[in-house]
Short mmCIF file of C-alpha atoms in Angstrom, two decimals:
data_model
loop_
_atom_site.label_atom_id
_atom_site.label_comp_id
_atom_site.label_asym_id
_atom_site.label_seq_id
_atom_site.Cartn_x
_atom_site.Cartn_y
_atom_site.Cartn_z
CA UNK Z 1 -35.67 15.60 68.17
CA UNK Z 2 -32.77 14.25 70.20
CA UNK Z 3 -33.26 10.78 68.69
CA UNK Z 4 -33.43 12.32 65.20
CA UNK Z 5 -30.20 14.27 65.76
CA UNK Z 6 -28.49 11.12 67.00
CA UNK Z 7 -29.67 9.22 63.93
CA UNK Z 8 -28.39 11.94 61.60
CA UNK Z 9 -25.05 11.97 63.41
CA UNK Z 10 -24.73 8.25 62.62
CA UNK Z 11 -25.85 8.55 59.00
CA UNK Z 12 -23.44 11.32 57.99
CA UNK Z 13 -20.18 9.42 58.78
CA UNK Z 14 -21.55 6.33 57.05
CA UNK Z 15 -22.42 8.43 53.98
CA UNK Z 16 -18.93 9.92 53.96
CA UNK Z 17 -17.35 6.46 54.12
CA UNK Z 18 -19.59 5.20 51.31
CA UNK Z 19 -18.75 8.25 49.21
CA UNK Z 20 -15.04 7.62 49.73
CA UNK Z 21 -15.44 3.95 48.83
CA UNK Z 22 -17.32 4.81 45.64
CA UNK Z 23 -14.69 7.40 44.68
CA UNK Z 24 -11.90 4.87 45.28
CA UNK Z 25 -13.63 2.26 43.13
CA UNK Z 26 -14.17 4.75 40.32
CA UNK Z 27 -10.57 5.95 40.43
CA UNK Z 28 -9.28 2.39 40.22
CA UNK Z 29 -11.49 1.32 37.32
CA UNK Z 30 -9.31 3.24 34.87
CA UNK Z 31 -7.21 0.08 34.55
CA UNK Z 32 -9.74 -2.52 35.67
CA UNK Z 33 -12.31 -1.68 33.01
CA UNK Z 34 -9.63 -1.70 30.35
CA UNK Z 35 -8.15 -4.99 31.53
CA UNK Z 36 -11.50 -6.75 31.32
CA UNK Z 37 -11.79 -5.99 27.62
CA UNK Z 38 -8.22 -6.83 26.60
CA UNK Z 39 -6.36 -10.03 25.99
CA UNK Z 40 -5.67 -11.81 29.27
CA UNK Z 41 -2.32 -12.95 27.94
CA UNK Z 42 -0.77 -9.47 28.08
CA UNK Z 43 -2.49 -6.78 30.17
CA UNK Z 44 -0.09 -4.12 28.88
CA UNK Z 45 2.64 -3.41 26.34
CA UNK Z 46 5.84 -1.56 27.30
CA UNK Z 47 8.31 -0.42 24.64
CA UNK Z 48 11.98 0.58 24.80
CA UNK Z 49 14.43 1.45 22.05
CA UNK Z 50 15.04 3.78 19.12
CA UNK Z 51 13.11 5.33 16.21
CA UNK Z 52 11.75 1.97 15.07
CA UNK Z 53 9.52 2.00 18.16
CA UNK Z 54 9.42 5.67 19.19
CA UNK Z 55 5.76 6.68 19.15
CA UNK Z 56 6.52 10.34 19.78
CA UNK Z 57 8.70 10.79 22.88
CA UNK Z 58 11.20 12.89 20.92
CA UNK Z 59 8.46 15.48 20.43
CA UNK Z 60 9.05 16.49 24.04
CA UNK Z 61 12.87 16.71 24.19
CA UNK Z 62 15.53 18.87 22.58
CA UNK Z 63 16.85 16.97 19.57
CA UNK Z 64 16.96 17.27 15.80
CA UNK Z 65 15.68 13.72 15.57
CA UNK Z 66 11.98 14.50 15.29
CA UNK Z 67 9.25 13.07 13.10
CA UNK Z 68 6.46 15.39 14.27
CA UNK Z 69 6.19 17.26 10.99
CA UNK Z 70 4.71 16.49 7.60
CA UNK Z 71 5.25 14.36 5.53
CA UNK Z 72 5.74 11.97 8.46
CA UNK Z 73 2.33 10.60 9.28
CA UNK Z 74 1.04 11.15 5.75
CA UNK Z 75 -0.88 7.87 5.88
CA UNK Z 76 -1.61 7.94 9.61
CA UNK Z 77 -5.29 8.41 10.58
CA UNK Z 78 -6.22 12.04 9.80
CA UNK Z 79 -2.68 12.49 8.34
CA UNK Z 80 -1.30 13.47 11.75
CA UNK Z 81 2.51 13.62 12.15
CA UNK Z 82 2.73 12.01 15.59
CA UNK Z 83 6.50 11.75 15.90
CA UNK Z 84 6.64 8.26 14.39
CA UNK Z 85 9.41 7.96 11.81
CA UNK Z 86 7.20 6.53 9.12
CA UNK Z 87 4.26 7.45 6.95
CA UNK Z 88 1.97 5.64 9.38
CA UNK Z 89 2.01 3.19 12.27
CA UNK Z 90 4.88 1.21 13.76
CA UNK Z 91 5.22 -2.46 14.70
CA UNK Z 92 4.16 -1.97 18.37
CA UNK Z 93 0.96 -0.25 17.22
CA UNK Z 94 0.01 -3.20 15.04
CA UNK Z 95 0.96 -5.78 17.69
CA UNK Z 96 -0.90 -3.98 20.49
CA UNK Z 97 -4.04 -3.83 18.36
CA UNK Z 98 -3.77 -7.45 17.22
CA UNK Z 99 -3.44 -8.64 20.83
CA UNK Z 100 -6.36 -6.52 21.99
CA UNK Z 101 -4.17 -4.50 24.34
CA UNK Z 102 -4.89 -1.21 22.59
CA UNK Z 103 -7.71 -0.13 20.34
CA UNK Z 104 -5.42 1.71 17.95
CA UNK Z 105 -1.92 2.90 18.91
CA UNK Z 106 0.65 2.87 21.71
CA UNK Z 107 1.16 6.36 23.18
CA UNK Z 108 4.52 7.89 24.18
CA UNK Z 109 5.18 8.08 27.90
CA UNK Z 110 6.22 11.75 27.72
CA UNK Z 111 2.87 12.85 26.30
CA UNK Z 112 1.62 15.39 28.90
CA UNK Z 113 -1.98 14.44 28.05
CA UNK Z 114 -1.47 10.73 28.69
CA UNK Z 115 -4.57 9.39 30.41
CA UNK Z 116 -4.70 6.87 33.25
CA UNK Z 117 -6.51 4.44 30.96
CA UNK Z 118 -3.76 4.62 28.34
CA UNK Z 119 -1.03 4.36 30.93
CA UNK Z 120 -2.55 1.19 32.41
CA UNK Z 121 -2.35 -0.72 29.13
CA UNK Z 122 1.14 0.45 28.28
CA UNK Z 123 3.30 3.11 26.68
CA UNK Z 124 6.49 3.56 24.70
CA UNK Z 125 9.62 4.93 26.35
CA UNK Z 126 11.63 4.71 23.13
CA UNK Z 127 13.52 7.62 21.61
CA UNK Z 128 14.61 8.13 18.01
CA UNK Z 129 18.39 8.26 17.79
CA UNK Z 130 18.90 6.12 20.87
CA UNK Z 131 21.11 3.07 21.29
CA UNK Z 132 22.90 0.89 23.79
CA UNK Z 133 26.14 2.88 23.59
CA UNK Z 134 26.22 6.17 25.51
CA UNK Z 135 28.14 7.78 22.64
CA UNK Z 136 25.12 7.24 20.41
CA UNK Z 137 22.92 9.59 22.40
CA UNK Z 138 25.74 12.13 22.70
CA UNK Z 139 25.58 12.40 18.91
CA UNK Z 140 21.79 12.40 18.66
CA UNK Z 141 20.56 14.09 21.84
CA UNK Z 142 18.09 11.23 22.25
CA UNK Z 143 16.94 9.55 25.46
CA UNK Z 144 19.44 6.82 26.25
CA UNK Z 145 18.29 3.26 26.83
CA UNK Z 146 19.20 3.50 30.50
CA UNK Z 147 17.44 6.86 30.88
CA UNK Z 148 14.38 5.08 29.52
CA UNK Z 149 14.65 2.76 32.53
CA UNK Z 150 14.41 5.83 34.76
CA UNK Z 151 11.22 6.86 32.98
CA UNK Z 152 9.90 3.34 33.47
CA UNK Z 153 10.44 3.76 37.23
CA UNK Z 154 8.31 6.92 37.09
CA UNK Z 155 5.71 4.95 35.16
CA UNK Z 156 5.62 2.37 37.97
CA UNK Z 157 5.05 5.06 40.59
CA UNK Z 158 2.14 6.48 38.60
CA UNK Z 159 0.70 3.04 37.90
CA UNK Z 160 0.76 2.13 41.61
CA UNK Z 161 -1.04 5.37 42.35
CA UNK Z 162 -3.83 4.38 39.96
CA UNK Z 163 -4.40 0.70 40.74
CA UNK Z 164 -2.42 0.02 43.90
CA UNK Z 165 0.82 -1.85 44.38
CA UNK Z 166 -0.56 -5.40 44.06
CA UNK Z 167 -2.38 -4.79 40.76
CA UNK Z 168 0.51 -2.76 39.40
CA UNK Z 169 2.79 -5.72 40.01
CA UNK Z 170 0.37 -8.05 38.19
CA UNK Z 171 0.19 -5.71 35.21
CA UNK Z 172 3.97 -5.40 34.89
CA UNK Z 173 4.66 -9.09 35.50
CA UNK Z 174 2.17 -10.00 32.76
CA UNK Z 175 3.06 -7.21 30.33
CA UNK Z 176 4.66 -7.68 26.94
CA UNK Z 177 8.02 -5.86 26.92
CA UNK Z 178 9.65 -5.00 23.58
CA UNK Z 179 13.19 -3.71 23.03
CA UNK Z 180 14.39 -2.58 19.59
CA UNK Z 181 17.73 -0.78 19.23
CA UNK Z 182 21.30 -1.18 18.03
CA UNK Z 183 21.32 0.12 14.46
CA UNK Z 184 22.23 3.68 15.53
CA UNK Z 185 25.17 2.37 17.53
CA UNK Z 186 26.78 0.95 14.41
CA UNK Z 187 25.90 3.84 12.10
CA UNK Z 188 26.95 6.59 14.50
CA UNK Z 189 29.91 4.96 16.20
CA UNK Z 190 31.38 2.37 13.87
CA UNK Z 191 30.54 2.83 10.19
CA UNK Z 192 29.75 6.46 9.35
CA UNK Z 193 31.36 8.10 12.40
CA UNK Z 194 34.07 5.57 13.32
CA UNK Z 195 34.62 6.68 16.93
CA UNK Z 196 34.44 3.21 18.43
CA UNK Z 197 36.58 1.69 15.65
CA UNK Z 198 39.55 3.33 17.35
CA UNK Z 199 38.76 1.24 20.44
CA UNK Z 200 37.18 -1.99 19.19
CA UNK Z 201 37.22 -4.34 16.26
CA UNK Z 202 33.76 -5.40 15.11
CA UNK Z 203 33.68 -8.49 17.34
CA UNK Z 204 34.74 -6.43 20.35
CA UNK Z 205 32.01 -3.88 19.66
CA UNK Z 206 29.46 -6.67 19.47
CA UNK Z 207 30.56 -7.85 22.90
CA UNK Z 208 30.53 -4.31 24.31
CA UNK Z 209 26.95 -3.68 23.19
CA UNK Z 210 25.67 -7.04 24.30
CA UNK Z 211 27.17 -6.62 27.76
CA UNK Z 212 25.07 -3.47 28.02
CA UNK Z 213 22.00 -5.34 26.80
CA UNK Z 214 22.54 -7.92 29.53
CA UNK Z 215 22.65 -5.21 32.20
CA UNK Z 216 19.53 -3.61 30.72
CA UNK Z 217 17.61 -6.90 30.87
CA UNK Z 218 18.65 -7.45 34.48
CA UNK Z 219 17.49 -3.95 35.40
CA UNK Z 220 14.11 -4.55 33.74
CA UNK Z 221 13.77 -7.93 35.44
CA UNK Z 222 14.42 -6.40 38.86
CA UNK Z 223 11.60 -3.95 38.15
CA UNK Z 224 9.12 -6.70 37.31
CA UNK Z 225 9.63 -7.56 33.63
CA UNK Z 226 9.06 -11.26 32.91
CA UNK Z 227 8.11 -11.45 29.21
CA UNK Z 228 10.44 -9.69 26.81
CA UNK Z 229 11.35 -9.91 23.17
CA UNK Z 230 14.41 -8.15 21.81
CA UNK Z 231 14.82 -7.30 18.15
CA UNK Z 232 18.12 -7.99 16.46
CA UNK Z 233 19.73 -5.84 13.81
CA UNK Z 234 18.20 -5.33 10.36
CA UNK Z 235 20.34 -5.71 7.22
CA UNK Z 236 22.14 -2.43 7.91
CA UNK Z 237 24.02 -2.61 4.63
CA UNK Z 238 20.72 -2.35 2.74
CA UNK Z 239 19.62 0.92 4.35
CA UNK Z 240 19.42 3.54 1.58
CA UNK Z 241 21.60 5.96 3.55
CA UNK Z 242 24.36 3.36 3.94
CA UNK Z 243 24.39 2.53 0.24
CA UNK Z 244 24.43 6.22 -0.62
CA UNK Z 245 27.41 6.84 1.69
CA UNK Z 246 29.51 4.08 0.12
CA UNK Z 247 28.83 4.43 -3.63
CA UNK Z 248 29.97 7.46 -5.60
CA UNK Z 249 27.98 6.38 -8.65
CA UNK Z 250 24.39 6.23 -7.41
CA UNK Z 251 23.45 3.85 -10.20
CA UNK Z 252 25.79 1.27 -8.70
CA UNK Z 253 24.15 1.32 -5.27
CA UNK Z 254 23.63 -2.12 -3.76
CA UNK Z 255 23.54 -3.70 -0.31
CA UNK Z 256 26.84 -3.64 1.56
CA UNK Z 257 27.56 -7.28 2.24
CA UNK Z 258 30.21 -6.60 4.90
CA UNK Z 259 27.78 -4.58 7.02
CA UNK Z 260 25.07 -7.19 6.53
CA UNK Z 261 27.46 -9.93 7.60
CA UNK Z 262 28.33 -7.92 10.72
CA UNK Z 263 24.60 -7.70 11.51
CA UNK Z 264 24.09 -11.43 11.01
CA UNK Z 265 27.01 -12.27 13.31
CA UNK Z 266 25.73 -9.86 15.93
CA UNK Z 267 22.26 -11.43 15.75
CA UNK Z 268 23.62 -14.94 16.23
CA UNK Z 269 25.50 -13.81 19.34
CA UNK Z 270 22.43 -11.96 20.64
CA UNK Z 271 20.18 -15.00 20.28
CA UNK Z 272 22.70 -17.09 22.24
CA UNK Z 273 23.06 -14.40 24.92
CA UNK Z 274 19.31 -14.11 25.50
CA UNK Z 275 19.03 -17.85 26.01
CA UNK Z 276 21.81 -17.70 28.61
CA UNK Z 277 20.31 -14.72 30.43
CA UNK Z 278 16.89 -16.32 30.60
CA UNK Z 279 18.44 -19.39 32.23
CA UNK Z 280 19.54 -17.46 35.34
CA UNK Z 281 16.50 -15.17 35.70
CA UNK Z 282 13.76 -17.35 37.30
CA UNK Z 283 10.31 -17.07 35.74
CA UNK Z 284 11.53 -15.02 32.77
CA UNK Z 285 10.85 -15.59 29.10
CA UNK Z 286 13.29 -13.67 26.89
CA UNK Z 287 12.95 -14.19 23.15
CA UNK Z 288 15.12 -13.10 20.26
CA UNK Z 289 13.12 -11.39 17.50
CA UNK Z 290 14.69 -11.81 14.06
CA UNK Z 291 13.99 -8.73 11.94
CA UNK Z 292 16.87 -9.44 9.56
CA UNK Z 293 15.25 -12.47 7.94
CA UNK Z 294 11.88 -10.90 7.01
CA UNK Z 295 13.47 -7.64 5.84
CA UNK Z 296 16.08 -9.30 3.63
CA UNK Z 297 13.30 -11.42 2.16
CA UNK Z 298 11.36 -8.26 1.30
CA UNK Z 299 14.49 -6.85 -0.33
CA UNK Z 300 15.24 -9.98 -2.34
CA UNK Z 301 11.62 -10.75 -3.24
CA UNK Z 302 9.81 -7.38 -3.36
CA UNK Z 303 7.14 -8.66 -5.73
CA UNK Z 304 5.82 -10.94 -2.97
CA UNK Z 305 4.92 -7.87 -0.92
CA UNK Z 306 3.81 -5.43 -3.58
CA UNK Z 307 7.03 -3.38 -3.41
CA UNK Z 308 8.51 -1.81 -6.53
CA UNK Z 309 11.35 0.09 -4.80
CA UNK Z 310 13.70 -1.24 -2.10
CA UNK Z 311 16.85 0.88 -2.58
CA UNK Z 312 15.49 4.35 -1.82
CA UNK Z 313 12.89 5.95 0.39
CA UNK Z 314 9.58 7.51 -0.61
CA UNK Z 315 10.58 10.94 0.74
CA UNK Z 316 12.56 13.12 -1.66
CA UNK Z 317 15.31 11.37 -3.61
CA UNK Z 318 15.11 8.64 -0.98
CA UNK Z 319 18.90 8.66 -0.75
CA UNK Z 320 19.66 11.08 2.10
CA UNK Z 321 16.35 12.51 3.36
CA UNK Z 322 15.49 11.74 6.98
CA UNK Z 323 14.20 13.80 9.92
CA UNK Z 324 14.72 17.53 9.25
CA UNK Z 325 15.61 16.82 5.60
CA UNK Z 326 12.22 15.22 5.00
CA UNK Z 327 10.07 18.36 5.01
CA UNK Z 328 6.57 19.53 3.99
CA UNK Z 329 8.01 20.79 0.68
CA UNK Z 330 10.00 17.65 -0.13
CA UNK Z 331 8.62 15.75 -3.14
CA UNK Z 332 7.08 12.38 -2.28
CA UNK Z 333 6.37 9.16 -4.07
CA UNK Z 334 2.72 8.59 -4.97
CA UNK Z 335 2.20 5.25 -3.20
CA UNK Z 336 4.28 4.64 -0.09
CA UNK Z 337 2.91 1.09 0.04
CA UNK Z 338 5.09 0.30 -2.99
CA UNK Z 339 8.24 1.39 -1.13
CA UNK Z 340 10.05 -0.72 1.45
CA UNK Z 341 11.48 2.48 2.99
CA UNK Z 342 9.70 5.70 3.84
CA UNK Z 343 12.86 7.79 4.23
CA UNK Z 344 16.50 6.83 3.79
CA UNK Z 345 16.55 4.84 7.05
CA UNK Z 346 13.07 3.92 8.22
CA UNK Z 347 10.66 1.37 6.73
CA UNK Z 348 7.29 2.37 5.40
CA UNK Z 349 4.08 1.50 7.23
CA UNK Z 350 3.56 -1.35 4.74
CA UNK Z 351 6.93 -2.86 5.66
CA UNK Z 352 6.21 -2.42 9.37
CA UNK Z 353 2.88 -4.18 8.90
CA UNK Z 354 4.59 -7.20 7.32
CA UNK Z 355 7.15 -7.17 10.14
CA UNK Z 356 4.42 -7.14 12.77
CA UNK Z 357 2.72 -10.13 11.11
CA UNK Z 358 6.02 -11.97 11.25
CA UNK Z 359 6.38 -11.14 14.95
CA UNK Z 360 2.84 -12.30 15.67
CA UNK Z 361 3.45 -15.64 13.95
CA UNK Z 362 7.08 -16.38 14.84
CA UNK Z 363 7.92 -14.52 18.06
CA UNK Z 364 4.82 -13.97 20.22
CA UNK Z 365 3.89 -17.67 20.43
CA UNK Z 366 7.21 -18.28 22.19
CA UNK Z 367 6.15 -15.81 24.89
CA UNK Z 368 2.53 -16.91 25.10
CA UNK Z 369 3.20 -20.58 25.67
CA UNK Z 370 5.84 -21.06 28.33
#
């Protein structure tokens, strides 16, 4: 009996150790199992910016800038209004699926039900109404770009808790980072609400914003980002809301060439800046993503994409409806796929799908092959 007791006393600690080891392995496979089935080029996707890439973070903050109500999401799976400012998916959703990073969509970081598996392959920190200028979020109540960095730090803490520090570093170093913002800065602070025009001319405002972008990139780099593409400005002067604001006779509405020229000049400066920043950040690959070119081509050649309307959104009159003005009782167009814009600011899912194809063909290869 003594020998049996001694044997049992040896077996129990060993069993406890084995149980702990098994539990540890299981808890860490949340990311490992996912990583084995995804593209080895990018283990995760991490998104920052405004409503063009906000997958629903604004659902969880106090702001009027919400897309979590019908008719937003009308063409999303199961017609769910997720908080995306479109009738369906956004560019990051399409890219993440095409690269094999996600099976379907990119979740928002603030989702309280976010699983470890989803977190491991990436999230969006973006917030509708955000921008590079702090005044932009004062007007919108959105999550500022630099506040999104703070959320990213919380993401890192959680990620390390799931997979450990070494694997977390590998995931972040290899992740695809996307930044899309800037349009709100010009609409809120320079064109429609000319607060910054009292302080800057257009060239000075370009420089002000791009100085902030440079700081943002450096902050991301110091936290592990190595592969990043940054979207430039769209043809702002062709947004339905901008044309509506400038033309008294709605029949005369057309793209505002001065605002489009401002966007083109900004984009040229941004592309040059990103090349310079990459040069002094060792091991980084920072790519300019031109959204102006594909969008203006859709506007000028709608028949190539199946669009019949490019000057107004599908929701309501398409002239002023966005966010709280695009409601469950607002009349809608029959086929959103025939409209470049879903509301008076945001592209339709069809337009986003064409944009994502452009990114996959023209931008991602520059990050994949260093």
